[in-house]
PDB file of C-alpha atoms in Angstrom:
ATOM      1  CA  MET U 112       0.083   0.159  -0.450  1.00 47.00           C
ATOM      2  CA  PRO U 113       1.109   3.253  -1.074  1.00 45.00           C
ATOM      3  CA  PRO U 114       2.596   5.435   2.844  1.00 68.00           C
ATOM      4  CA  LEU U 115      -0.003   8.050   2.387  1.00 93.00           C
ATOM      5  CA  HIS U 116       2.988  10.977   2.035  1.00 92.00           C
ATOM      6  CA  ALA U 117       2.579   9.621  -1.895  1.00 96.00           C
ATOM      7  CA  VAL U 118      -0.581  11.570  -1.828  1.00 97.00           C
ATOM      8  CA  THR U 119       0.274  14.102  -0.426  1.00 97.00           C
ATOM      9  CA  LEU U 120       3.310  14.778  -2.582  1.00 97.00           C
ATOM     10  CA  GLY U 121       0.899  14.726  -5.437  1.00 97.00           C
ATOM     11  CA  HIS U 122      -1.149  17.448  -3.740  1.00 98.00           C
ATOM     12  CA  ARG U 123       1.825  19.392  -4.003  1.00 98.00           C
ATOM     13  CA  ARG U 124       2.687  19.060  -7.064  1.00 98.00           C
ATOM     14  CA  LEU U 125      -0.731  19.451  -8.212  1.00 98.00           C
ATOM     15  CA  ARG U 126      -0.587  22.666  -6.496  1.00 98.00           C
ATOM     16  CA  GLU U 127       2.910  23.848  -7.929  1.00 98.00           C
ATOM     17  CA  ALA U 128       1.391  22.692 -11.952  1.00 98.00           C
ATOM     18  CA  LEU U 129      -1.574  24.883 -11.074  1.00 98.00           C
ATOM     19  CA  ALA U 130       0.745  28.425  -9.304  1.00 98.00           C
ATOM     20  CA  ALA U 131       0.643  29.868 -12.247  1.00 97.00           C
ATOM     21  CA  LEU U 132      -1.814  28.783 -14.223  1.00 98.00           C
ATOM     22  CA  THR U 133      -4.452  31.325 -15.839  1.00 98.00           C
ATOM     23  CA  ASP U 134      -7.857  31.994 -17.166  1.00 98.00           C
ATOM     24  CA  ASP U 135      -7.145  31.270 -20.866  1.00 98.00           C
ATOM     25  CA  GLN U 136      -5.213  28.271 -20.170  1.00 98.00           C
ATOM     26  CA  VAL U 137      -8.668  26.882 -17.809  1.00 98.00           C
ATOM     27  CA  ALA U 138     -10.901  27.279 -20.955  1.00 98.00           C
ATOM     28  CA  ALA U 139      -8.130  26.013 -23.347  1.00 98.00           C
ATOM     29  CA  PRO U 140      -8.555  21.529 -23.842  1.00 98.00           C
ATOM     30  CA  SER U 141      -6.614  19.468 -22.003  1.00 98.00           C
ATOM     31  CA  LEU U 142      -4.919  16.048 -23.082  1.00 98.00           C
ATOM     32  CA  LEU U 143      -8.872  14.325 -22.171  1.00 97.00           C
ATOM     33  CA  PRO U 144     -10.914  14.647 -25.777  1.00 95.00           C
ATOM     34  CA  GLY U 145     -14.108  15.842 -24.746  1.00 96.00           C
ATOM     35  CA  TRP U 146     -12.777  18.087 -21.557  1.00 98.00           C
ATOM     36  CA  SER U 147     -11.087  21.336 -21.519  1.00 98.00           C
ATOM     37  CA  ARG U 148      -8.252  21.600 -18.571  1.00 98.00           C
ATOM     38  CA  GLY U 149     -11.196  23.289 -16.659  1.00 98.00           C
ATOM     39  CA  HIS U 150     -13.026  19.968 -16.511  1.00 98.00           C
ATOM     40  CA  VAL U 151      -9.937  17.731 -15.306  1.00 98.00           C
ATOM     41  CA  LEU U 152      -9.635  20.574 -12.535  1.00 98.00           C
ATOM     42  CA  ALA U 153     -12.784  20.018 -11.287  1.00 98.00           C
ATOM     43  CA  HIS U 154     -12.742  16.335 -11.158  1.00 98.00           C
ATOM     44  CA  LEU U 155      -9.965  16.475  -9.303  1.00 98.00           C
ATOM     45  CA  THR U 156     -11.487  18.671  -6.911  1.00 98.00           C
ATOM     46  CA  ASP U 157     -14.807  16.780  -6.139  1.00 97.00           C
ATOM     47  CA  ASN U 158     -12.542  13.718  -6.487  1.00 97.00           C
ATOM     48  CA  ALA U 159     -11.138  15.003  -3.337  1.00 98.00           C
ATOM     49  CA  ARG U 160     -14.461  15.999  -1.865  1.00 97.00           C
ATOM     50  CA  ALA U 161     -16.556  13.023  -3.040  1.00 96.00           C
ATOM     51  CA  PHE U 162     -13.507  10.883  -1.230  1.00 97.00           C
ATOM     52  CA  ALA U 163     -13.322  12.638   1.987  1.00 97.00           C
ATOM     53  CA  ARG U 164     -17.076  11.924   2.295  1.00 96.00           C
ATOM     54  CA  VAL U 165     -17.296   8.815   2.143  1.00 96.00           C
ATOM     55  CA  SER U 166     -13.702   8.426   4.393  1.00 97.00           C
ATOM     56  CA  GLU U 167     -15.598   9.975   6.982  1.00 97.00           C
ATOM     57  CA  LEU U 168     -18.678   8.414   6.919  1.00 96.00           C
ATOM     58  CA  ALA U 169     -16.858   4.623   6.980  1.00 96.00           C
ATOM     59  CA  LEU U 170     -14.617   5.954  10.152  1.00 96.00           C
ATOM     60  CA  ARG U 171     -18.440   6.097  11.621  1.00 96.00           C
ATOM     61  CA  GLY U 172     -18.702   2.980  10.524  1.00 94.00           C
ATOM     62  CA  GLU U 173     -21.419   4.222   8.334  1.00 95.00           C
ATOM     63  CA  LEU U 174     -21.575   3.003   4.626  1.00 94.00           C
ATOM     64  CA  VAL U 175     -22.992   5.718   1.910  1.00 93.00           C
ATOM     65  CA  ASP U 176     -22.634   6.895  -2.217  1.00 91.00           C
ATOM     66  CA  ALA U 177     -19.936   8.789  -3.316  1.00 90.00           C
ATOM     67  CA  TYR U 178     -22.999   9.914  -5.248  1.00 90.00           C
ATOM     68  CA  GLU U 179     -26.430   9.591  -4.099  1.00 85.00           C
ATOM     69  CA  GLY U 180     -27.390  10.464  -7.853  1.00 89.00           C
ATOM     70  CA  GLY U 181     -25.466   8.304  -9.444  1.00 89.00           C
ATOM     71  CA  GLN U 182     -23.097   8.647 -12.450  1.00 90.00           C
ATOM     72  CA  ALA U 183     -25.201  11.859 -14.044  1.00 95.00           C
ATOM     73  CA  GLU U 184     -24.643  14.157 -10.528  1.00 95.00           C
ATOM     74  CA  ARG U 185     -20.698  13.401 -10.702  1.00 94.00           C
ATOM     75  CA  ASP U 186     -21.390  14.562 -14.322  1.00 96.00           C
ATOM     76  CA  ALA U 187     -23.506  17.682 -13.562  1.00 97.00           C
ATOM     77  CA  ILE U 188     -21.020  18.897 -10.990  1.00 97.00           C
ATOM     78  CA  ILE U 189     -17.746  18.675 -13.191  1.00 97.00           C
ATOM     79  CA  GLU U 190     -20.054  20.655 -15.972  1.00 97.00           C
ATOM     80  CA  GLY U 191     -20.646  22.789 -13.170  1.00 97.00           C
ATOM     81  CA  LEU U 192     -17.509  23.242 -11.828  1.00 98.00           C
ATOM     82  CA  ALA U 193     -15.150  23.433 -15.146  1.00 98.00           C
ATOM     83  CA  THR U 194     -15.346  27.296 -16.111  1.00 98.00           C
ATOM     84  CA  SER U 195     -14.016  28.335 -12.678  1.00 98.00           C
ATOM     85  CA  SER U 196     -11.582  30.179 -12.721  1.00 98.00           C
ATOM     86  CA  ALA U 197      -8.208  29.628 -12.517  1.00 98.00           C
ATOM     87  CA  ASP U 198      -8.447  31.501  -8.915  1.00 98.00           C
ATOM     88  CA  GLU U 199     -11.211  29.520  -8.018  1.00 98.00           C
ATOM     89  CA  HIS U 200      -9.380  26.008  -9.127  1.00 98.00           C
ATOM     90  CA  ARG U 201      -6.790  26.694  -7.147  1.00 98.00           C
ATOM     91  CA  SER U 202      -9.077  27.731  -4.613  1.00 98.00           C
ATOM     92  CA  ALA U 203     -10.827  24.620  -4.652  1.00 98.00           C
ATOM     93  CA  ILE U 204      -7.826  22.120  -4.854  1.00 98.00           C
ATOM     94  CA  ALA U 205      -6.109  22.790  -2.110  1.00 98.00           C
ATOM     95  CA  ARG U 206      -9.051  23.262   0.415  1.00 98.00           C
ATOM     96  CA  HIS U 207     -10.882  19.587  -0.216  1.00 98.00           C
ATOM     97  CA  SER U 208      -7.586  17.784  -1.103  1.00 98.00           C
ATOM     98  CA  ALA U 209      -6.375  19.067   2.215  1.00 98.00           C
ATOM     99  CA  ALA U 210      -9.631  18.346   3.991  1.00 98.00           C
ATOM    100  CA  LEU U 211      -9.151  15.054   2.307  1.00 98.00           C
ATOM    101  CA  GLU U 212      -5.377  14.298   3.615  1.00 97.00           C
ATOM    102  CA  ALA U 213      -7.104  15.644   6.988  1.00 97.00           C
ATOM    103  CA  VAL U 214     -10.056  12.658   7.619  1.00 97.00           C
ATOM    104  CA  TRP U 215      -7.110  10.183   6.385  1.00 97.00           C
ATOM    105  CA  SER U 216      -4.728  11.187   9.318  1.00 96.00           C
ATOM    106  CA  GLN U 217      -7.764  10.321  11.486  1.00 95.00           C
ATOM    107  CA  ALA U 218      -7.228   6.480  10.650  1.00 96.00           C
ATOM    108  CA  THR U 219      -5.629   3.748  12.366  1.00 94.00           C
ATOM    109  CA  ALA U 220      -4.525   0.738  10.592  1.00 93.00           C
ATOM    110  CA  ASP U 221      -7.124  -1.699  11.574  1.00 94.00           C
ATOM    111  CA  ASP U 222      -9.327   1.097   9.538  1.00 95.00           C
ATOM    112  CA  TRP U 223      -7.524   1.013   6.451  1.00 95.00           C
ATOM    113  CA  ALA U 224      -9.775  -3.017   5.896  1.00 95.00           C
ATOM    114  CA  ARG U 225     -13.017  -0.978   6.500  1.00 95.00           C
ATOM    115  CA  PRO U 226     -15.791  -1.070   3.378  1.00 95.00           C
ATOM    116  CA  VAL U 227     -16.776   1.505   1.310  1.00 94.00           C
ATOM    117  CA  ARG U 228     -19.481   1.022  -0.969  1.00 88.00           C
ATOM    118  CA  PHE U 229     -17.251   2.762  -3.763  1.00 82.00           C
ATOM    119  CA  ARG U 230     -16.521   0.486  -6.419  1.00 79.00           C
ATOM    120  CA  ASN U 231     -17.500  -2.033  -3.317  1.00 76.00           C
ATOM    121  CA  GLY U 232     -13.432  -1.347  -2.182  1.00 90.00           C
ATOM    122  CA  ASP U 233     -12.098  -0.641   1.084  1.00 94.00           C
ATOM    123  CA  LEU U 234     -10.832   2.390   3.243  1.00 95.00           C
ATOM    124  CA  GLY U 235      -7.650   1.405   1.831  1.00 95.00           C
ATOM    125  CA  GLY U 236      -8.398   1.245  -1.344  1.00 94.00           C
ATOM    126  CA  LEU U 237      -9.317   4.772  -1.701  1.00 96.00           C
ATOM    127  CA  VAL U 238      -5.675   5.854  -1.003  1.00 96.00           C
ATOM    128  CA  HIS U 239      -4.514   4.118  -3.995  1.00 94.00           C
ATOM    129  CA  MET U 240      -7.593   5.258  -6.088  1.00 95.00           C
ATOM    130  CA  ARG U 241      -6.561   9.034  -5.508  1.00 97.00           C
ATOM    131  CA  TRP U 242      -3.183   8.371  -6.292  1.00 97.00           C
ATOM    132  CA  ARG U 243      -4.115   7.392  -9.825  1.00 97.00           C
ATOM    133  CA  GLU U 244      -6.233  10.364 -10.085  1.00 97.00           C
ATOM    134  CA  VAL U 245      -3.562  13.026  -9.647  1.00 98.00           C
ATOM    135  CA  TRP U 246      -0.621  11.720 -11.254  1.00 98.00           C
ATOM    136  CA  ILE U 247      -2.189  10.786 -14.536  1.00 98.00           C
ATOM    137  CA  HIS U 248      -5.051  13.806 -14.501  1.00 98.00           C
ATOM    138  CA  LEU U 249      -1.615  15.855 -14.062  1.00 98.00           C
ATOM    139  CA  VAL U 250      -0.381  14.305 -16.958  1.00 98.00           C
ATOM    140  CA  ASP U 251      -3.884  15.342 -19.054  1.00 98.00           C
ATOM    141  CA  LEU U 252      -3.836  19.474 -17.559  1.00 98.00           C
ATOM    142  CA  ASP U 253      -0.741  19.367 -20.066  1.00 98.00           C
ATOM    143  CA  LEU U 254       0.796  21.803 -18.063  1.00 98.00           C
ATOM    144  CA  GLY U 255       4.248  20.519 -17.966  1.00 97.00           C
ATOM    145  CA  VAL U 256       3.840  17.131 -15.747  1.00 98.00           C
ATOM    146  CA  GLY U 257       4.343  14.132 -17.827  1.00 97.00           C
ATOM    147  CA  PRO U 258       4.754  10.360 -17.016  1.00 98.00           C
ATOM    148  CA  GLN U 259       8.803  10.969 -16.699  1.00 97.00           C
ATOM    149  CA  GLU U 260       7.802  11.996 -13.130  1.00 97.00           C
ATOM    150  CA  TRP U 261       6.216   9.494 -12.214  1.00 98.00           C
ATOM    151  CA  THR U 262       7.997   7.451  -9.606  1.00 97.00           C
ATOM    152  CA  ASP U 263       8.882   3.618  -9.814  1.00 97.00           C
ATOM    153  CA  GLU U 264       6.507   2.913  -7.145  1.00 95.00           C
ATOM    154  CA  PHE U 265       3.495   4.489  -8.686  1.00 97.00           C
ATOM    155  CA  SER U 266       4.409   3.421 -12.294  1.00 97.00           C
ATOM    156  CA  CYS U 267       5.106  -0.224 -10.952  1.00 97.00           C
ATOM    157  CA  HIS U 268       1.482   0.019  -8.991  1.00 96.00           C
ATOM    158  CA  ALA U 269      -0.142   1.285 -12.063  1.00 97.00           C
ATOM    159  CA  VAL U 270       1.039  -1.926 -14.464  1.00 98.00           C
ATOM    160  CA  ASP U 271      -0.572  -3.741 -11.415  1.00 96.00           C
ATOM    161  CA  PHE U 272      -3.778  -2.152 -11.570  1.00 96.00           C
ATOM    162  CA  LEU U 273      -3.960  -2.065 -15.098  1.00 98.00           C
ATOM    163  CA  LEU U 274      -2.535  -5.070 -16.061  1.00 97.00           C
ATOM    164  CA  PRO U 275      -6.174  -6.023 -17.061  1.00 95.00           C
ATOM    165  CA  ARG U 276      -6.239  -4.436 -19.834  1.00 97.00           C
ATOM    166  CA  LEU U 277      -3.967  -6.781 -21.999  1.00 95.00           C
ATOM    167  CA  PRO U 278      -5.131 -10.050 -23.359  1.00 92.00           C
ATOM    168  CA  GLY U 279      -4.079 -13.396 -22.508  1.00 91.00           C
ATOM    169  CA  GLY U 280      -0.819 -14.245 -23.102  1.00 91.00           C
ATOM    170  CA  ILE U 281       1.374 -11.219 -22.637  1.00 93.00           C
ATOM    171  CA  VAL U 282       4.272 -10.979 -20.927  1.00 94.00           C
ATOM    172  CA  LEU U 283       5.222  -7.223 -19.568  1.00 96.00           C
ATOM    173  CA  ARG U 284       8.534  -6.869 -18.652  1.00 97.00           C
ATOM    174  CA  GLN U 285      10.608  -3.609 -16.995  1.00 98.00           C
ATOM    175  CA  THR U 286      13.235  -2.673 -18.523  1.00 98.00           C
ATOM    176  CA  ASP U 287      14.848  -0.061 -15.226  1.00 97.00           C
ATOM    177  CA  GLY U 288      13.943  -2.923 -12.425  1.00 97.00           C
ATOM    178  CA  PRO U 289      13.250  -6.016 -11.501  1.00 97.00           C
ATOM    179  CA  ARG U 290       9.378  -6.683 -12.248  1.00 97.00           C
ATOM    180  CA  ARG U 291       7.232  -8.527 -14.451  1.00 96.00           C
ATOM    181  CA  TRP U 292       3.804  -9.082 -14.877  1.00 96.00           C
ATOM    182  CA  THR U 293       2.174 -11.898 -16.546  1.00 92.00           C
ATOM    183  CA  THR U 294      -1.643 -12.109 -18.138  1.00 90.00           C
ATOM    184  CA  SER U 295      -2.859 -15.024 -18.094  1.00 82.00           C
ATOM    185  CA  ASP U 296      -2.652 -18.067 -20.724  1.00 71.00           C
ATOM    186  CA  ALA U 297       0.994 -17.063 -21.034  1.00 55.00           C
ATOM    187  CA  ASP U 298       1.884 -20.778 -22.968  1.00 63.00           C
ATOM    188  CA  GLY U 299       2.716 -19.148 -26.382  1.00 61.00           C
ATOM    189  CA  HIS U 300       3.111 -15.200 -24.557  1.00 78.00           C
ATOM    190  CA  LEU U 301       4.572 -12.135 -26.459  1.00 90.00           C
ATOM    191  CA  GLU U 302       6.677  -9.902 -24.910  1.00 94.00           C
ATOM    192  CA  ILE U 303       6.401  -5.634 -24.627  1.00 97.00           C
ATOM    193  CA  SER U 304       9.667  -4.034 -22.780  1.00 98.00           C
ATOM    194  CA  GLY U 305       9.862  -0.818 -21.428  1.00 98.00           C
ATOM    195  CA  ARG U 306      10.680   1.112 -18.607  1.00 98.00           C
ATOM    196  CA  ALA U 307       7.865   0.851 -16.098  1.00 98.00           C
ATOM    197  CA  ARG U 308       6.616   4.718 -16.213  1.00 98.00           C
ATOM    198  CA  ASP U 309       6.614   4.272 -20.099  1.00 98.00           C
ATOM    199  CA  LEU U 310       4.568   1.089 -19.685  1.00 98.00           C
ATOM    200  CA  ALA U 311       2.573   2.397 -17.390  1.00 98.00           C
ATOM    201  CA  ALA U 312       1.430   5.277 -19.407  1.00 98.00           C
ATOM    202  CA  TRP U 313       0.816   2.917 -22.325  1.00 98.00           C
ATOM    203  CA  LEU U 314      -1.593   0.606 -20.570  1.00 98.00           C
ATOM    204  CA  ALA U 315      -2.781   4.098 -18.823  1.00 98.00           C
ATOM    205  CA  GLY U 316      -3.792   5.547 -22.878  1.00 97.00           C
ATOM    206  CA  ARG U 317      -1.394   8.241 -22.382  1.00 97.00           C
ATOM    207  CA  THR U 318       1.170   8.827 -24.464  1.00 96.00           C
ATOM    208  CA  PRO U 319       4.545   7.603 -23.302  1.00 97.00           C
ATOM    209  CA  GLU U 320       8.124   9.019 -22.762  1.00 95.00           C
ATOM    210  CA  ARG U 321       9.153   6.045 -24.661  1.00 97.00           C
ATOM    211  CA  SER U 322       7.388   3.921 -26.543  1.00 97.00           C
ATOM    212  CA  PRO U 323       7.449   0.253 -24.759  1.00 98.00           C
ATOM    213  CA  LEU U 324       9.308  -2.524 -27.290  1.00 97.00           C
ATOM    214  CA  GLY U 325       7.374  -5.138 -28.947  1.00 94.00           C
ATOM    215  CA  PRO U 326       3.492  -5.775 -30.492  1.00 92.00           C
ATOM    216  CA  LEU U 327       1.376  -3.408 -28.986  1.00 95.00           C
ATOM    217  CA  PRO U 328      -1.897  -5.313 -28.719  1.00 95.00           C
ATOM    218  CA  ASN U 329      -5.380  -3.068 -28.680  1.00 95.00           C
ATOM    219  CA  LEU U 330      -6.169  -2.525 -24.940  1.00 96.00           C
ATOM    220  CA  GLY U 331      -9.397  -3.302 -23.385  1.00 96.00           C
ATOM    221  CA  SER U 332     -11.811  -1.073 -21.041  1.00 96.00           C
ATOM    222  CA  TRP U 333     -10.634   0.544 -17.788  1.00 94.00           C
ATOM    223  CA  PRO U 334     -10.478  -1.805 -15.276  1.00 91.00           C
ATOM    224  CA  ALA U 335     -13.881  -1.644 -13.078  1.00 76.00           C
ATOM    225  CA  HIS U 336     -12.723  -2.203  -9.260  1.00 56.00           C
ATOM    226  CA  PRO U 337      -9.555  -1.592  -7.665  1.00 49.00           C
ATOM    227  CA  ALA U 338      -7.088  -4.532  -7.498  1.00 42.00           C
ATOM    228  CA  PRO U 339      -6.702  -6.827  -4.419  1.00 40.00           C
ATOM    229  CA  ILE U 340      -4.375  -4.905  -1.587  1.00 38.00           C
ATOM    230  CA  PRO U 341      -2.765  -7.566   0.237  1.00 38.00           C
ATOM    231  CA  ASP U 342      -2.820  -7.635   3.785  1.00 38.00           C
ATOM    232  CA  GLN U 343       0.927  -6.812   4.241  1.00 34.00           C
ATOM    233  CA  GLU U 344       0.692  -3.880   1.641  1.00 34.00           C
ATOM    234  CA  ARG U 345      -2.787  -2.738   3.327  1.00 33.00           C
ATOM    235  CA  ARG U 346      -0.637  -2.267   6.790  1.00 31.00           C
ATOM    236  CA  THR U 347       2.158  -0.306   5.380  1.00 31.00           C
ATOM    237  CA  ILE U 348      -0.289   2.885   4.817  1.00 31.00           C
ATOM    238  CA  ARG U 349       1.093   5.834   7.499  1.00 27.00           C
TER     239      ARG U 349
END
């Protein structure tokens, strides 16, 4: 399990990237088709708000939906916040990220196994999800942060999570570290190799700094549920 400070560092990098953001840049397209930078920022802000609410209530033993109105409510919130000014986005990101960190700081080692209704996961899984949201969408903002800033720890975690996007019979090999990933039915496998951050960027549908080597298959859909969290990793959250 990633330490909580990994998410905190991501929040800090996000604030740094937004320091000189202008209103014109907010309205300009992001790297996500159909979304402006404002849409990405609205999503990051509301994701922090929703996770803080779900987490705070989970610590009280209450299970709630992240969005009572479902996907329609989520989409409406993003659309409503997307046109905020650069200053408003900066303020909202800082406020809601800090609130989320404050809620998580109250959790004990045993609390991370508390169930949450969001994607049928647990409280610890929300830390993983926020970690991914921040670093992947930092790239989408196109403000000078690319996958080259992804740490080996984050990159390997992202590959672990995104591996189900690959068809069977594929082996991924990290060239800047020891990791090797194998999909199901690996007899007669095809190997794809590259640095961890490049493999992670490709699997995330983002442009890697260096294209992985090997036959690159079409990717399946984004995993619908969090990857299982081993007990020994869950206990390492600090």
